Amino acid sequence: MTKINAAITAVAHHVPEYVLTNAELEKLVDTTDEWITSRTGIKERRILKGEGKGVTEMAKEAIEKLLKKRGIGPEEIDLVIFCSVTPDKIFPASANIVSAKVGMSNAFGFDLNAACSGFMYGLVTASKFIESGTHKKVIVVGADKMSTIIDYTDRQTCIIFGDGAGVVLLEPNNDGLGIQDSILKSDGTGEPFLHQVAGGSEYPPTEKTVAEKQHYVHQEGKTVFKFAVSNMADVSYEIMQRNKLTADDVSWLVPHQANLRIIDATANRMGLNKDKVMVNIHKYGNTTNGTIPICLSEWESQMNKGDNIILSAFGGGFTWGAVYIKWAYNTI
Ligand code: UT7
């Protein structure tokens, strides 16, 4: 029997209209455009404005674009995996909420949280449903409305994050294309260095937790940076080695967009020239689960059938990993 691979067959993204520039942040906190640009590579990020608009608003827009591109109806989707650290609500799952908004009435769905590595974890999880033959059309959403958990008086975190959503469709492939290999890792001892203290069952919301700003992202940037640089580079190199890929064999690196210096270190370790690395951090900052699928969507027309693509991420948890894909289609 021919092996079934899970292949990405369509990609789309949506970012909100509002642009938060470095110049605007200079008015909010003690920072400069020069500092932000040189330390992170970020020039601006997008923010979703409007009361009662959660992450599924952006995901809905992206999924509707994806379905239109692929020429299929929402009722054809049989599974939705929604990767996010900023779901609309703790429950029900944003996967269920967005399924209702889009009309994916035959899909079951669930949320997956692995911080900045979430989209990759979701992609690999989704691939198992395709490879086993039980599901034929699976949507993986990577989306975050980070602006809801960012303290805009904390100059170390507010300059980094932005809002955005990316989505991919996975379908069976019998020609050896699609997801080839993955390495996913986690280490919970990293928890104190990048987390949101309150809002869950350990410290539910109280006046005190709100007053102490415990519903915002807390990041010890230097420590996270150190772990991110070594682990993201190591795992990206490891997946190349294990699949006997040289730098020449790799068409694109699709890195999580957390800091341009981390991206450069990863590309250097893999021996890749800059022109093979997808970088849009200057436009969107770190959209957490959104970074990788937004890149795939923006670079869709530049990827060709058979291209070797490496996805790579590091984030809170700590979580990190890499995925090796043989791209499955050409854009007409
Ligand atoms: O996606 C999830 C994973 N997250 C990451 O991968 C993020 C990893 N960390 C980083 O990207 C970087 O650590 C940051 C961008 C957060 C910070 O950059 P850094 O080069 O590590 O700066 P630093 O924390 O070492 O701070 C250097 C100096 C400090 O001042 P002193 O102590 O040297 O006087 C900071 O107070 O820069 C100061 N600083 C700032 N100055 C101007 C920190 N934030 C700012 C700012 N503007 N926004």
PDB file of N, CA and C and ligand atoms in Angstrom, residues 29-32 35-36 39-40 116 155-157 159-161 194 219-226 228 256-259 261-262 286 288 314-316, ligand 1:
ATOM      1  N   VAL A  29       6.851  54.171  25.964  1.00  0.00           N
ATOM      2  CA  VAL A  29       7.893  53.699  26.896  1.00  0.00           C
ATOM      3  C   VAL A  29       9.239  54.331  26.531  1.00  0.00           C
ATOM      4  N   ASP A  30      10.198  54.175  27.449  1.00  0.00           N
ATOM      5  CA  ASP A  30      11.525  54.735  27.239  1.00  0.00           C
ATOM      6  C   ASP A  30      12.308  53.833  26.277  1.00  0.00           C
ATOM      7  N   THR A  31      12.118  54.078  24.983  1.00  0.00           N
ATOM      8  CA  THR A  31      12.811  53.268  23.977  1.00  0.00           C
ATOM      9  C   THR A  31      13.066  54.120  22.741  1.00  0.00           C
ATOM     10  N   THR A  32      13.795  53.549  21.787  1.00  0.00           N
ATOM     11  CA  THR A  32      14.031  54.268  20.532  1.00  0.00           C
ATOM     12  C   THR A  32      13.885  53.312  19.363  1.00  0.00           C
ATOM     13  N   TRP A  35      17.095  51.386  18.964  1.00  0.00           N
ATOM     14  CA  TRP A  35      17.297  50.246  19.885  1.00  0.00           C
ATOM     15  C   TRP A  35      16.479  49.051  19.409  1.00  0.00           C
ATOM     16  N   ILE A  36      15.209  49.299  19.123  1.00  0.00           N
ATOM     17  CA  ILE A  36      14.317  48.181  18.744  1.00  0.00           C
ATOM     18  C   ILE A  36      14.806  47.522  17.456  1.00  0.00           C
ATOM     19  N   ARG A  39      18.231  45.631  18.042  1.00  0.00           N
ATOM     20  CA  ARG A  39      18.181  44.468  18.945  1.00  0.00           C
ATOM     21  C   ARG A  39      17.216  43.381  18.491  1.00  0.00           C
ATOM     22  N   THR A  40      16.204  43.759  17.671  1.00  0.00           N
ATOM     23  CA  THR A  40      15.180  42.759  17.325  1.00  0.00           C
ATOM     24  C   THR A  40      14.893  42.657  15.824  1.00  0.00           C
ATOM     25  N   CYS A 116       5.110  29.586  21.469  1.00  0.00           N
ATOM     26  CA  CYS A 116       5.547  29.977  20.121  1.00  0.00           C
ATOM     27  C   CYS A 116       5.794  28.786  19.197  1.00  0.00           C
ATOM     28  N   ARG A 155       8.864  47.993  28.583  1.00  0.00           N
ATOM     29  CA  ARG A 155       9.572  48.219  27.321  1.00  0.00           C
ATOM     30  C   ARG A 155      10.242  46.961  26.789  1.00  0.00           C
ATOM     31  N   GLN A 156      10.485  45.989  27.676  1.00  0.00           N
ATOM     32  CA  GLN A 156      11.183  44.792  27.203  1.00  0.00           C
ATOM     33  C   GLN A 156      10.262  43.861  26.407  1.00  0.00           C
ATOM     34  N   THR A 157       8.954  43.871  26.716  1.00  0.00           N
ATOM     35  CA  THR A 157       8.045  42.964  25.993  1.00  0.00           C
ATOM     36  C   THR A 157       7.160  43.674  24.963  1.00  0.00           C
ATOM     37  N   ILE A 159       7.623  45.919  22.862  1.00  0.00           N
ATOM     38  CA  ILE A 159       8.193  46.229  21.548  1.00  0.00           C
ATOM     39  C   ILE A 159       8.205  45.010  20.623  1.00  0.00           C
ATOM     40  N   ILE A 160       8.049  43.837  21.222  1.00  0.00           N
ATOM     41  CA  ILE A 160       8.268  42.605  20.456  1.00  0.00           C
ATOM     42  C   ILE A 160       7.013  42.097  19.753  1.00  0.00           C
ATOM     43  N   PHE A 161       5.880  42.091  20.486  1.00  0.00           N
ATOM     44  CA  PHE A 161       4.751  41.273  20.037  1.00  0.00           C
ATOM     45  C   PHE A 161       3.728  42.020  19.192  1.00  0.00           C
ATOM     46  N   LEU A 194       9.415  32.644  30.898  1.00  0.00           N
ATOM     47  CA  LEU A 194       8.481  33.181  29.895  1.00  0.00           C
ATOM     48  C   LEU A 194       7.106  32.600  30.186  1.00  0.00           C
ATOM     49  N   GLN A 219       8.578  38.045  30.664  1.00  0.00           N
ATOM     50  CA  GLN A 219       9.697  37.403  29.963  1.00  0.00           C
ATOM     51  C   GLN A 219      11.028  37.894  30.497  1.00  0.00           C
ATOM     52  N   GLU A 220      11.897  36.934  30.827  1.00  0.00           N
ATOM     53  CA  GLU A 220      13.285  37.299  31.149  1.00  0.00           C
ATOM     54  C   GLU A 220      14.072  37.145  29.857  1.00  0.00           C
ATOM     55  N   GLY A 221      14.090  38.249  29.119  1.00  0.00           N
ATOM     56  CA  GLY A 221      14.537  38.245  27.727  1.00  0.00           C
ATOM     57  C   GLY A 221      15.901  37.629  27.489  1.00  0.00           C
ATOM     58  N   LYS A 222      16.876  38.014  28.303  1.00  0.00           N
ATOM     59  CA  LYS A 222      18.249  37.548  28.103  1.00  0.00           C
ATOM     60  C   LYS A 222      18.335  36.023  28.190  1.00  0.00           C
ATOM     61  N   THR A 223      17.670  35.465  29.234  1.00  0.00           N
ATOM     62  CA  THR A 223      17.701  34.010  29.434  1.00  0.00           C
ATOM     63  C   THR A 223      17.016  33.302  28.275  1.00  0.00           C
ATOM     64  N   VAL A 224      15.836  33.808  27.916  1.00  0.00           N
ATOM     65  CA  VAL A 224      15.095  33.171  26.813  1.00  0.00           C
ATOM     66  C   VAL A 224      15.925  33.248  25.533  1.00  0.00           C
ATOM     67  N   PHE A 225      16.548  34.387  25.304  1.00  0.00           N
ATOM     68  CA  PHE A 225      17.370  34.585  24.109  1.00  0.00           C
ATOM     69  C   PHE A 225      18.461  33.512  24.027  1.00  0.00           C
ATOM     70  N   LYS A 226      19.128  33.309  25.162  1.00  0.00           N
ATOM     71  CA  LYS A 226      20.241  32.341  25.209  1.00  0.00           C
ATOM     72  C   LYS A 226      19.756  30.933  24.835  1.00  0.00           C
ATOM     73  N   ALA A 228      16.956  30.182  23.250  1.00  0.00           N
ATOM     74  CA  ALA A 228      16.374  30.180  21.903  1.00  0.00           C
ATOM     75  C   ALA A 228      17.470  30.029  20.852  1.00  0.00           C
ATOM     76  N   HIS A 256      10.490  30.801  13.247  1.00  0.00           N
ATOM     77  CA  HIS A 256       9.656  31.614  14.129  1.00  0.00           C
ATOM     78  C   HIS A 256      10.291  33.002  14.202  1.00  0.00           C
ATOM     79  N   GLN A 257       9.435  34.047  14.139  1.00  0.00           N
ATOM     80  CA  GLN A 257       9.944  35.417  14.075  1.00  0.00           C
ATOM     81  C   GLN A 257       9.922  36.025  15.485  1.00  0.00           C
ATOM     82  N   ALA A 258      10.952  35.729  16.291  1.00  0.00           N
ATOM     83  CA  ALA A 258      11.004  36.273  17.647  1.00  0.00           C
ATOM     84  C   ALA A 258      12.025  37.389  17.742  1.00  0.00           C
ATOM     85  N   ASN A 259      13.126  37.221  17.016  1.00  0.00           N
ATOM     86  CA  ASN A 259      14.206  38.196  17.075  1.00  0.00           C
ATOM     87  C   ASN A 259      15.108  37.912  15.875  1.00  0.00           C
ATOM     88  N   ARG A 261      18.102  38.403  15.407  1.00  0.00           N
ATOM     89  CA  ARG A 261      19.412  37.825  15.766  1.00  0.00           C
ATOM     90  C   ARG A 261      19.305  36.313  15.972  1.00  0.00           C
ATOM     91  N   ILE A 262      18.152  35.842  16.484  1.00  0.00           N
ATOM     92  CA  ILE A 262      17.950  34.388  16.656  1.00  0.00           C
ATOM     93  C   ILE A 262      17.802  33.724  15.282  1.00  0.00           C
ATOM     94  N   ASN A 286       6.548  39.687  16.645  1.00  0.00           N
ATOM     95  CA  ASN A 286       6.344  38.284  17.010  1.00  0.00           C
ATOM     96  C   ASN A 286       4.845  38.040  17.234  1.00  0.00           C
ATOM     97  N   THR A 288       3.599  35.156  17.742  1.00  0.00           N
ATOM     98  CA  THR A 288       3.567  33.889  18.475  1.00  0.00           C
ATOM     99  C   THR A 288       3.172  32.719  17.560  1.00  0.00           C
ATOM    100  N   PHE A 314      11.154  28.285  18.598  1.00  0.00           N
ATOM    101  CA  PHE A 314      11.455  28.147  20.033  1.00  0.00           C
ATOM    102  C   PHE A 314      10.511  29.070  20.789  1.00  0.00           C
ATOM    103  N   GLY A 315       9.994  28.613  21.942  1.00  0.00           N
ATOM    104  CA  GLY A 315       9.109  29.496  22.693  1.00  0.00           C
ATOM    105  C   GLY A 315       8.892  29.062  24.124  1.00  0.00           C
ATOM    106  N   GLY A 316       7.941  29.724  24.748  1.00  0.00           N
ATOM    107  CA  GLY A 316       7.626  29.485  26.155  1.00  0.00           C
ATOM    108  C   GLY A 316       7.342  28.020  26.418  1.00  0.00           C
TER     109      GLY A 316
HETATM  110  O1  UT7 B   1       9.057  34.060  20.941  1.00  0.00           O
HETATM  111  C1  UT7 B   1       9.228  33.546  22.195  1.00  0.00           C
HETATM  112  C2  UT7 B   1      10.621  33.511  22.612  1.00  0.00           C
HETATM  113  N1  UT7 B   1      11.117  34.834  22.904  1.00  0.00           N
HETATM  114  C3  UT7 B   1      12.275  35.209  22.433  1.00  0.00           C
HETATM  115  O2  UT7 B   1      12.922  34.477  21.710  1.00  0.00           O
HETATM  116  C4  UT7 B   1      12.799  36.554  22.862  1.00  0.00           C
HETATM  117  C5  UT7 B   1      14.214  36.430  23.323  1.00  0.00           C
HETATM  118  N2  UT7 B   1      14.803  37.657  23.854  1.00  0.00           N
HETATM  119  C6  UT7 B   1      15.036  38.762  23.097  1.00  0.00           C
HETATM  120  O3  UT7 B   1      14.659  38.830  21.940  1.00  0.00           O
HETATM  121  C7  UT7 B   1      15.869  39.847  23.703  1.00  0.00           C
HETATM  122  O4  UT7 B   1      16.408  39.382  24.915  1.00  0.00           O
HETATM  123  C8  UT7 B   1      15.098  41.178  23.989  1.00  0.00           C
HETATM  124  C9  UT7 B   1      14.766  41.836  22.655  1.00  0.00           C
HETATM  125  C10 UT7 B   1      13.859  40.915  24.781  1.00  0.00           C
HETATM  126  C11 UT7 B   1      16.006  42.115  24.734  1.00  0.00           C
HETATM  127  O5  UT7 B   1      17.220  42.346  24.012  1.00  0.00           O
HETATM  128  P1  UT7 B   1      18.634  42.168  24.718  1.00  0.00           P
HETATM  129  O6  UT7 B   1      19.640  42.493  23.705  1.00  0.00           O
HETATM  130  O7  UT7 B   1      18.686  40.799  25.328  1.00  0.00           O
HETATM  131  O8  UT7 B   1      18.594  43.288  25.810  1.00  0.00           O
HETATM  132  P2  UT7 B   1      18.814  43.153  27.371  1.00  0.00           P
HETATM  133  O9  UT7 B   1      17.618  42.566  28.005  1.00  0.00           O
HETATM  134  O10 UT7 B   1      20.146  42.533  27.621  1.00  0.00           O
HETATM  135  O11 UT7 B   1      18.910  44.665  27.791  1.00  0.00           O
HETATM  136  C12 UT7 B   1      20.026  45.498  27.422  1.00  0.00           C
HETATM  137  C13 UT7 B   1      19.737  46.900  27.911  1.00  0.00           C
HETATM  138  C14 UT7 B   1      19.279  46.975  29.367  1.00  0.00           C
HETATM  139  O12 UT7 B   1      19.794  48.137  29.932  1.00  0.00           O
HETATM  140  P3  UT7 B   1      21.125  48.097  30.854  1.00  0.00           P
HETATM  141  O13 UT7 B   1      20.772  47.211  31.999  1.00  0.00           O
HETATM  142  O14 UT7 B   1      22.207  47.566  29.992  1.00  0.00           O
HETATM  143  O15 UT7 B   1      21.288  49.535  31.231  1.00  0.00           O
HETATM  144  C15 UT7 B   1      17.788  47.090  29.255  1.00  0.00           C
HETATM  145  O16 UT7 B   1      17.212  47.733  30.353  1.00  0.00           O
HETATM  146  O17 UT7 B   1      18.676  47.456  27.127  1.00  0.00           O
HETATM  147  C16 UT7 B   1      17.645  47.928  28.017  1.00  0.00           C
HETATM  148  N3  UT7 B   1      16.371  47.764  27.337  1.00  0.00           N
HETATM  149  C17 UT7 B   1      15.882  48.675  26.472  1.00  0.00           C
HETATM  150  N4  UT7 B   1      16.367  49.865  26.054  1.00  0.00           N
HETATM  151  C18 UT7 B   1      15.644  50.558  25.150  1.00  0.00           C
HETATM  152  C19 UT7 B   1      15.503  46.718  27.397  1.00  0.00           C
HETATM  153  N5  UT7 B   1      14.442  46.959  26.596  1.00  0.00           N
HETATM  154  C20 UT7 B   1      14.667  48.164  26.012  1.00  0.00           C
HETATM  155  C21 UT7 B   1      13.941  48.934  25.071  1.00  0.00           C
HETATM  156  N6  UT7 B   1      14.472  50.115  24.690  1.00  0.00           N
HETATM  157  N7  UT7 B   1      12.763  48.528  24.550  1.00  0.00           N
END
